[in-house]
Amino acid sequence: MKIFKPVLLLLALISISTAIAQSKQVKLQQFNNFTAQFEVPAGKTWVIEKIFSNFTSEVKVNPDGSISTPAVRIFIKTLNGDIKTDWQGNRFGPQVFQSNNTSATISFPITLPALTKFSLVIVEGDPGACKAFSGSGYISYTEISNK
């Protein structure tokens, strides 16, 4: 047992020094289709935990009395200048949120290095029959200093 105490102490010191060397800041940022452009600052790393929006955009009552709700979806629009999603041209890239099927999205967390530029687009409805969403979304991430 005496041999394990120095090892545990060493591991604890390594953990503490790593935590001190990397300052972390947790952020929640609201965005919409006009403001959904992001850049990871120099010397930082972003770990995106979640991207989400409203569950539905509108509730429709069908002629038979049933209710349907179009899905709200968020896609990566651009990544470092490369167009991933052009929903008007029926080109859909990685989906990061779908209100009615959360398993239809890419896995989180998403880690992005310094100077990564990306934008998101929020639509309502199904691919091929969707329109721009007028509401807002949220991105939750941890910003880590790379010192």
Coordinates of N, CA, C and O in Angstrom, one line a residue:
M1 N 0.8 -1.2 0.0 CA 0.0 0.0 0.0 C 0.9 1.3 0.0 O 0.4 2.3 -0.6
K2 N 2.0 1.2 0.6 CA 2.9 2.4 0.7 C 3.4 2.8 -0.7 O 3.6 4.0 -0.9
I3 N 3.5 1.9 -1.6 CA 4.0 2.2 -2.9 C 3.0 2.9 -3.7 O 3.3 3.7 -4.6
F4 N 1.7 2.7 -3.5 CA 0.6 3.4 -4.2 C 0.5 4.9 -3.8 O 0.0 5.6 -4.7
K5 N 0.8 5.2 -2.6 CA 0.6 6.6 -2.2 C 1.5 7.6 -3.0 O 0.9 8.6 -3.5
P6 N 2.7 7.3 -3.3 CA 3.5 8.2 -4.1 C 3.0 8.3 -5.6 O 3.0 9.4 -6.2
V7 N 2.5 7.2 -6.1 CA 2.0 7.2 -7.4 C 0.7 8.0 -7.5 O 0.5 8.8 -8.4
L8 N -0.2 7.8 -6.5 CA -1.4 8.6 -6.4 C -1.1 10.1 -6.3 O -1.7 11.0 -6.9
L9 N -0.1 10.5 -5.5 CA 0.3 11.8 -5.3 C 0.8 12.4 -6.6 O 0.5 13.5 -7.0
L10 N 1.6 11.7 -7.3 CA 2.2 12.1 -8.6 C 1.0 12.3 -9.6 O 1.0 13.4 -10.3
L11 N 0.1 11.4 -9.7 CA -1.1 11.6 -10.6 C -1.9 12.8 -10.2 O -2.4 13.5 -11.1
A12 N -2.1 13.0 -8.9 CA -2.8 14.2 -8.5 C -2.1 15.5 -8.9 O -2.8 16.5 -9.4
L13 N -0.8 15.6 -8.7 CA 0.0 16.7 -9.1 C -0.1 17.0 -10.6 O -0.2 18.1 -11.1
I14 N 0.0 15.9 -11.4 CA -0.1 16.1 -12.9 C -1.5 16.6 -13.3 O -1.6 17.5 -14.1
S15 N -2.5 16.1 -12.6 CA -3.9 16.6 -12.9 C -4.1 18.0 -12.6 O -4.7 18.8 -13.3
I16 N -3.5 18.4 -11.4 CA -3.7 19.8 -11.0 C -2.9 20.7 -11.9 O -3.4 21.8 -12.3
S17 N -1.7 20.4 -12.3 CA -0.9 21.2 -13.1 C -1.5 21.3 -14.5 O -1.4 22.4 -15.2
T18 N -2.1 20.3 -15.0 CA -2.8 20.3 -16.3 C -4.0 21.3 -16.2 O -4.3 22.1 -17.1
A19 N -4.8 21.2 -15.1 CA -5.9 22.1 -15.0 C -5.5 23.5 -14.8 O -6.2 24.4 -15.4
I20 N -4.4 23.8 -14.2 CA -3.9 25.2 -14.1 C -3.4 25.7 -15.4 O -3.7 26.8 -15.8
A21 N -2.7 24.9 -16.2 CA -2.1 25.3 -17.4 C -3.2 25.5 -18.5 O -3.0 26.4 -19.4
Q22 N -4.3 24.9 -18.4 CA -5.4 25.0 -19.4 C -6.6 25.7 -18.7 O -7.3 25.0 -18.0
S23 N -6.8 27.0 -18.9 CA -8.0 27.6 -18.4 C -9.1 27.3 -19.3 O -9.0 27.2 -20.5
K24 N -10.3 27.0 -18.7 CA -11.5 26.6 -19.4 C -12.6 27.6 -19.1 O -12.7 28.1 -18.0
Q25 N -13.4 27.9 -20.1 CA -14.5 28.8 -20.0 C -15.7 28.1 -20.7 O -15.6 27.9 -21.9
V26 N -16.8 27.9 -20.0 CA -18.0 27.3 -20.5 C -18.9 28.4 -21.0 O -19.1 29.4 -20.3
K27 N -19.4 28.2 -22.3 CA -20.2 29.3 -22.9 C -21.4 28.7 -23.5 O -21.4 27.6 -24.0
L28 N -22.5 29.5 -23.5 CA -23.7 29.2 -24.2 C -24.0 30.4 -25.0 O -24.2 31.5 -24.5
Q29 N -24.1 30.2 -26.3 CA -24.3 31.4 -27.2 C -25.5 31.2 -28.1 O -25.7 30.1 -28.7
Q30 N -26.3 32.2 -28.2 CA -27.5 32.1 -29.0 C -27.2 32.6 -30.4 O -26.3 33.5 -30.6
F31 N -27.8 32.0 -31.4 CA -27.5 32.4 -32.8 C -28.8 32.3 -33.6 O -29.8 31.6 -33.2
N32 N -28.8 32.9 -34.8 CA -29.9 32.7 -35.8 C -29.2 32.5 -37.2 O -28.0 32.5 -37.2
N33 N -30.0 32.4 -38.2 CA -29.4 32.2 -39.5 C -28.6 33.4 -40.0 O -27.8 33.3 -40.9
F34 N -28.7 34.6 -39.4 CA -27.9 35.7 -39.8 C -26.6 35.8 -38.9 O -25.6 36.4 -39.4
T35 N -26.6 35.2 -37.7 CA -25.4 35.4 -36.8 C -24.7 34.1 -36.6 O -23.8 34.0 -35.7
A36 N -25.0 33.0 -37.3 CA -24.5 31.7 -37.1 C -23.1 31.5 -37.7 O -22.9 30.5 -38.3
Q37 N -22.2 32.4 -37.6 CA -20.9 32.3 -38.1 C -19.9 32.4 -36.9 O -20.0 33.3 -36.1
F38 N -19.0 31.4 -36.8 CA -18.1 31.3 -35.6 C -16.7 31.1 -36.1 O -16.4 30.6 -37.1
E39 N -15.8 31.5 -35.2 CA -14.3 31.2 -35.4 C -13.7 31.0 -34.1 O -13.9 31.8 -33.1
V40 N -13.0 29.9 -34.0 CA -12.3 29.5 -32.8 C -11.1 30.5 -32.7 O -10.3 30.5 -33.6
P41 N -11.0 31.2 -31.6 CA -9.9 32.2 -31.5 C -8.5 31.5 -31.5 O -8.3 30.3 -31.1
A42 N -7.5 32.3 -31.9 CA -6.1 31.8 -31.9 C -5.7 31.4 -30.4 O -6.1 32.1 -29.5
G43 N -5.0 30.3 -30.3 CA -4.6 29.9 -29.0 C -5.7 29.2 -28.1 O -5.5 28.9 -27.0
K44 N -6.8 28.9 -28.8 CA -7.9 28.2 -28.1 C -8.4 27.0 -28.8 O -8.1 26.8 -30.0
T45 N -9.1 26.1 -28.1 CA -9.7 24.9 -28.6 C -11.2 25.0 -28.1 O -11.4 25.3 -27.0
W46 N -12.1 24.7 -29.0 CA -13.5 24.6 -28.6 C -13.9 23.1 -28.6 O -13.7 22.4 -29.5
V47 N -14.6 22.8 -27.5 CA -15.2 21.5 -27.4 C -16.7 21.7 -27.3 O -17.2 22.2 -26.3
I48 N -17.4 21.5 -28.4 CA -18.8 21.7 -28.5 C -19.6 20.6 -27.9 O -19.4 19.4 -28.3
E49 N -20.4 20.8 -26.9 CA -21.1 19.8 -26.2 C -22.5 19.6 -26.8 O -23.0 18.5 -26.9
K50 N -23.1 20.6 -27.3 CA -24.5 20.5 -27.8 C -24.8 21.7 -28.7 O -24.4 22.8 -28.4
I51 N -25.6 21.5 -29.7 CA -26.2 22.5 -30.5 C -27.7 22.2 -30.6 O -28.1 21.0 -30.8
F52 N -28.6 23.2 -30.3 CA -30.0 22.8 -30.2 C -30.8 24.1 -30.6 O -30.3 25.2 -30.6
S53 N -32.1 23.8 -30.8 CA -33.1 24.9 -31.1 C -34.4 24.5 -30.6 O -34.6 23.5 -29.8
N54 N -35.5 25.1 -31.1 CA -36.8 24.8 -30.7 C -37.2 23.4 -31.1 O -36.6 22.8 -32.0
F55 N -38.1 22.8 -30.4 CA -38.5 21.4 -30.8 C -39.3 21.4 -32.1 O -39.2 20.5 -32.9
T56 N -40.1 22.4 -32.3 CA -40.9 22.5 -33.5 C -41.1 24.0 -33.9 O -41.0 24.9 -33.0
S57 N -41.4 24.2 -35.1 CA -41.6 25.6 -35.6 C -43.1 26.0 -35.6 O -43.4 27.1 -35.3
E58 N -43.9 25.0 -35.8 CA -45.4 25.3 -35.8 C -46.1 24.0 -35.7 O -45.6 23.0 -36.1
V59 N -47.3 24.1 -35.1 CA -48.1 22.9 -35.0 C -49.3 23.0 -36.0 O -49.9 24.1 -36.1
K60 N -49.4 22.0 -36.8 CA -50.5 22.0 -37.8 C -51.5 20.9 -37.5 O -51.1 19.8 -37.1
V61 N -52.7 21.3 -37.6 CA -53.8 20.3 -37.4 C -54.2 19.8 -38.8 O -54.6 20.6 -39.7
N62 N -54.1 18.5 -39.0 CA -54.4 17.9 -40.3 C -56.0 17.8 -40.4 O -56.7 17.9 -39.4
P63 N -56.5 17.6 -41.6 CA -57.9 17.4 -41.8 C -58.6 16.3 -41.0 O -59.7 16.5 -40.6
D64 N -57.8 15.3 -40.7 CA -58.4 14.2 -39.9 C -58.3 14.5 -38.4 O -58.7 13.7 -37.5
G65 N -57.8 15.7 -38.0 CA -57.7 16.1 -36.6 C -56.4 15.7 -35.9 O -56.1 16.2 -34.8
S66 N -55.6 15.0 -36.6 CA -54.2 14.7 -36.0 C -53.3 15.9 -36.1 O -53.6 16.8 -36.9
I67 N -52.3 15.9 -35.4 CA -51.4 17.0 -35.3 C -50.0 16.6 -35.9 O -49.5 15.5 -35.7
S68 N -49.5 17.5 -36.7 CA -48.1 17.3 -37.3 C -47.3 18.5 -37.0 O -47.7 19.6 -36.9
T69 N -46.0 18.2 -36.7 CA -45.1 19.3 -36.4 C -43.8 19.1 -37.2 O -43.2 18.1 -37.2
P70 N -43.5 20.1 -38.1 CA -42.3 20.0 -38.9 C -41.1 20.0 -38.0 O -41.0 20.8 -37.0
A71 N -40.1 19.2 -38.3 CA -38.8 19.2 -37.6 C -38.0 20.4 -37.8 O -38.0 21.0 -38.8
V72 N -37.3 20.8 -36.7 CA -36.3 21.9 -36.8 C -35.0 21.2 -36.9 O -34.7 20.3 -36.1
R73 N -34.2 21.6 -37.9 CA -32.9 20.9 -38.1 C -31.8 22.0 -38.2 O -32.0 23.1 -38.7
I74 N -30.6 21.7 -37.7 CA -29.4 22.5 -37.8 C -28.3 21.7 -38.5 O -28.0 20.6 -38.1
F75 N -27.8 22.3 -39.6 CA -26.7 21.7 -40.3 C -25.5 22.6 -40.3 O -25.6 23.8 -40.1
I76 N -24.3 21.9 -40.4 CA -23.1 22.7 -40.7 C -23.2 23.3 -42.1 O -23.3 22.5 -43.0
K77 N -23.2 24.6 -42.2 CA -23.3 25.2 -43.5 C -21.9 25.3 -44.2 O -21.8 24.9 -45.3
T78 N -20.9 25.8 -43.5 CA -19.6 25.9 -44.0 C -18.6 25.5 -42.9 O -18.8 25.6 -41.7
L79 N -17.4 24.9 -43.4 CA -16.3 24.6 -42.5 C -15.1 25.0 -43.2 O -14.7 24.5 -44.3
N80 N -14.4 26.0 -42.6 CA -13.2 26.6 -43.2 C -13.4 26.9 -44.6 O -12.5 26.7 -45.5
G81 N -14.5 27.6 -44.9 CA -14.8 28.0 -46.3 C -15.4 27.0 -47.2 O -15.8 27.4 -48.3
D82 N -15.4 25.8 -46.9 CA -15.9 24.7 -47.7 C -17.4 24.6 -47.4 O -17.8 24.4 -46.3
I83 N -18.2 24.7 -48.5 CA -19.7 24.6 -48.3 C -20.1 23.2 -48.1 O -19.8 22.3 -48.9
K84 N -20.7 23.0 -46.9 CA -21.2 21.6 -46.6 C -22.7 21.5 -46.8 O -23.2 20.5 -47.2
T85 N -23.5 22.6 -46.6 CA -24.9 22.6 -46.7 C -25.4 23.8 -47.6 O -25.0 24.9 -47.2
D86 N -26.1 23.5 -48.6 CA -26.8 24.5 -49.4 C -28.2 24.0 -49.5 O -28.6 23.3 -50.5
W87 N -29.0 24.3 -48.5 CA -30.4 23.7 -48.4 C -31.3 24.1 -49.6 O -32.1 23.3 -50.0
Q88 N -31.0 25.2 -50.2 CA -31.8 25.6 -51.3 C -31.5 24.9 -52.6 O -32.3 24.7 -53.5
G89 N -30.2 24.4 -52.6 CA -29.8 23.5 -53.7 C -29.9 22.0 -53.4 O -29.3 21.2 -54.1
N90 N -30.6 21.7 -52.4 CA -30.7 20.3 -51.9 C -29.4 19.6 -51.7 O -29.3 18.4 -52.0
R91 N -28.5 20.3 -51.1 CA -27.2 19.7 -50.7 C -27.1 19.8 -49.2 O -27.1 20.9 -48.6
F92 N -27.1 18.7 -48.5 CA -27.1 18.7 -47.0 C -25.9 18.0 -46.4 O -25.6 16.9 -46.8
G93 N -25.2 18.8 -45.6 CA -24.0 18.3 -45.0 C -24.3 17.7 -43.6 O -25.4 17.3 -43.3
P94 N -23.3 17.7 -42.7 CA -23.5 17.1 -41.4 C -24.6 17.8 -40.6 O -24.7 19.1 -40.5
Q95 N -25.5 17.0 -40.1 CA -26.6 17.6 -39.3 C -26.3 17.5 -37.8 O -25.9 16.4 -37.3
V96 N -26.3 18.6 -37.1 CA -26.0 18.6 -35.7 C -27.2 18.7 -34.7 O -27.0 18.5 -33.5
F97 N -28.4 18.9 -35.3 CA -29.6 18.9 -34.5 C -30.8 18.5 -35.3 O -30.9 19.0 -36.5
Q98 N -31.6 17.7 -34.8 CA -32.9 17.4 -35.4 C -33.9 17.2 -34.3 O -33.8 16.3 -33.4
S99 N -34.9 18.1 -34.2 CA -35.8 18.1 -33.1 C -36.6 16.8 -32.8 O -36.9 16.5 -31.7
N100 N -37.0 16.1 -33.9 CA -37.8 15.0 -33.7 C -37.0 13.6 -33.8 O -37.6 12.6 -33.8
N101 N -35.7 13.7 -33.9 CA -34.9 12.5 -33.9 C -33.4 12.8 -33.6 O -32.6 13.0 -34.5
T102 N -33.1 12.9 -32.4 CA -31.8 13.3 -32.0 C -30.7 12.3 -32.4 O -29.5 12.6 -32.4
S103 N -31.1 11.1 -32.6 CA -30.1 10.1 -33.1 C -29.7 10.2 -34.5 O -28.8 9.6 -35.0
A104 N -30.3 11.1 -35.3 CA -30.0 11.4 -36.7 C -29.0 12.5 -36.9 O -28.8 13.0 -37.9
T105 N -28.2 12.8 -35.8 CA -27.2 13.8 -35.9 C -25.8 13.2 -35.6 O -25.7 12.1 -35.2
I106 N -24.8 14.0 -36.0 CA -23.5 13.6 -35.7 C -23.2 13.6 -34.2 O -23.9 14.3 -33.4
S107 N -22.3 12.8 -33.7 CA -22.0 12.7 -32.3 C -21.3 13.9 -31.7 O -20.5 14.6 -32.3
F108 N -21.6 14.1 -30.4 CA -21.0 15.2 -29.6 C -20.2 14.5 -28.6 O -20.5 13.3 -28.2
P109 N -19.1 15.1 -28.1 CA -18.6 16.4 -28.4 C -17.9 16.5 -29.7 O -17.4 15.5 -30.2
I110 N -17.8 17.7 -30.2 CA -17.1 18.0 -31.4 C -15.9 19.0 -31.0 O -16.1 20.0 -30.4
T111 N -14.7 18.5 -31.2 CA -13.5 19.3 -30.9 C -13.0 20.1 -32.1 O -12.7 19.4 -33.1
L112 N -12.8 21.4 -32.0 CA -12.3 22.2 -33.1 C -11.1 22.9 -32.6 O -11.1 23.6 -31.6
P113 N -10.0 22.9 -33.4 CA -8.8 23.6 -33.1 C -8.8 25.1 -33.4 O -9.8 25.6 -34.0
A114 N -7.8 25.8 -32.9 CA -7.7 27.2 -33.1 C -7.9 27.6 -34.6 O -7.4 26.9 -35.5
L115 N -8.5 28.7 -34.8 CA -8.7 29.3 -36.1 C -9.7 28.6 -37.0 O -9.8 28.9 -38.2
T116 N -10.4 27.6 -36.5 CA -11.4 26.9 -37.3 C -12.6 27.9 -37.5 O -13.1 28.5 -36.5
K117 N -13.0 28.0 -38.7 CA -14.2 28.9 -39.0 C -15.3 27.9 -39.5 O -15.1 27.0 -40.3
F118 N -16.5 28.2 -39.0 CA -17.6 27.4 -39.4 C -18.9 28.2 -39.2 O -18.9 29.2 -38.5
S119 N -19.9 27.8 -40.0 CA -21.2 28.5 -39.9 C -22.3 27.4 -39.8 O -22.1 26.3 -40.3
L120 N -23.4 27.7 -39.3 CA -24.6 26.8 -39.2 C -25.8 27.4 -39.9 O -25.8 28.6 -40.1
V121 N -26.7 26.5 -40.3 CA -28.0 27.0 -40.8 C -29.1 26.2 -40.2 O -29.0 25.0 -39.9
I122 N -30.2 27.0 -39.8 CA -31.3 26.4 -39.2 C -32.5 26.3 -40.2 O -32.8 27.4 -40.8
V123 N -33.0 25.2 -40.4 CA -34.2 25.0 -41.3 C -35.3 24.3 -40.6 O -35.1 23.7 -39.6
E124 N -36.5 24.4 -41.2 CA -37.6 23.6 -40.7 C -38.2 22.8 -41.8 O -38.2 23.2 -43.0
G125 N -38.6 21.6 -41.5 CA -39.1 20.6 -42.5 C -38.1 19.6 -42.8 O -37.0 19.5 -42.2
D126 N -38.4 18.8 -43.8 CA -37.5 17.7 -44.3 C -36.6 18.1 -45.4 O -37.0 19.0 -46.2
P127 N -35.4 17.6 -45.5 CA -34.6 17.9 -46.7 C -35.3 17.7 -48.0 O -36.0 16.8 -48.2
G128 N -35.1 18.7 -48.9 CA -35.8 18.7 -50.1 C -37.1 19.5 -50.1 O -37.7 19.8 -51.1
A129 N -37.7 19.7 -48.9 CA -38.9 20.4 -48.7 C -38.9 21.2 -47.5 O -39.8 21.3 -46.7
C130 N -37.7 21.9 -47.3 CA -37.6 22.7 -46.1 C -37.5 24.2 -46.4 O -37.4 24.6 -47.6
K131 N -37.6 25.0 -45.4 CA -37.5 26.5 -45.5 C -36.6 27.0 -44.4 O -36.4 26.3 -43.3
A132 N -36.2 28.2 -44.5 CA -35.4 28.8 -43.5 C -36.2 28.9 -42.2 O -37.4 29.3 -42.2
F133 N -35.6 28.7 -41.1 CA -36.2 28.8 -39.8 C -36.0 30.2 -39.2 O -34.9 30.7 -39.2
S134 N -37.0 30.9 -38.8 CA -36.9 32.3 -38.3 C -36.6 32.4 -36.9 O -36.4 33.5 -36.4
G135 N -36.5 31.3 -36.2 CA -36.2 31.3 -34.7 C -34.7 31.3 -34.5 O -33.9 31.6 -35.4
S136 N -34.3 30.9 -33.3 CA -32.9 30.9 -32.9 C -32.4 29.6 -32.4 O -33.3 28.7 -32.1
G137 N -31.1 29.4 -32.4 CA -30.6 28.2 -31.8 C -29.5 28.5 -30.8 O -29.3 29.7 -30.5
Y138 N -29.0 27.5 -30.2 CA -28.0 27.7 -29.1 C -26.8 26.7 -29.3 O -27.0 25.6 -29.7
I139 N -25.6 27.2 -29.0 CA -24.4 26.4 -29.1 C -23.8 26.4 -27.7 O -23.6 27.5 -27.1
S140 N -23.6 25.3 -27.1 CA -22.9 25.1 -25.8 C -21.5 24.5 -26.0 O -21.4 23.5 -26.6
Y141 N -20.5 25.3 -25.5 CA -19.2 24.8 -25.8 C -18.2 25.2 -24.6 O -18.5 26.1 -23.9
T142 N -17.1 24.5 -24.5 CA -16.1 24.9 -23.6 C -14.9 25.4 -24.4 O -14.4 24.7 -25.3
E143 N -14.4 26.6 -24.0 CA -13.3 27.2 -24.7 C -12.1 26.9 -23.8 O -12.0 27.3 -22.6
I144 N -11.1 26.2 -24.4 CA -9.9 25.8 -23.6 C -8.7 26.6 -24.1 O -8.5 26.7 -25.3
S145 N -7.9 27.2 -23.2 CA -6.7 27.9 -23.6 C -5.6 26.9 -23.9 O -5.4 25.9 -23.1
N146 N -4.9 27.0 -25.0 CA -3.9 26.1 -25.4 C -2.5 26.4 -24.9 O -1.5 26.4 -25.6
K147 N -2.4 26.8 -23.6 CA -1.1 27.3 -23.1 C -0.4 26.1 -22.4 O -1.0 25.3 -21.8

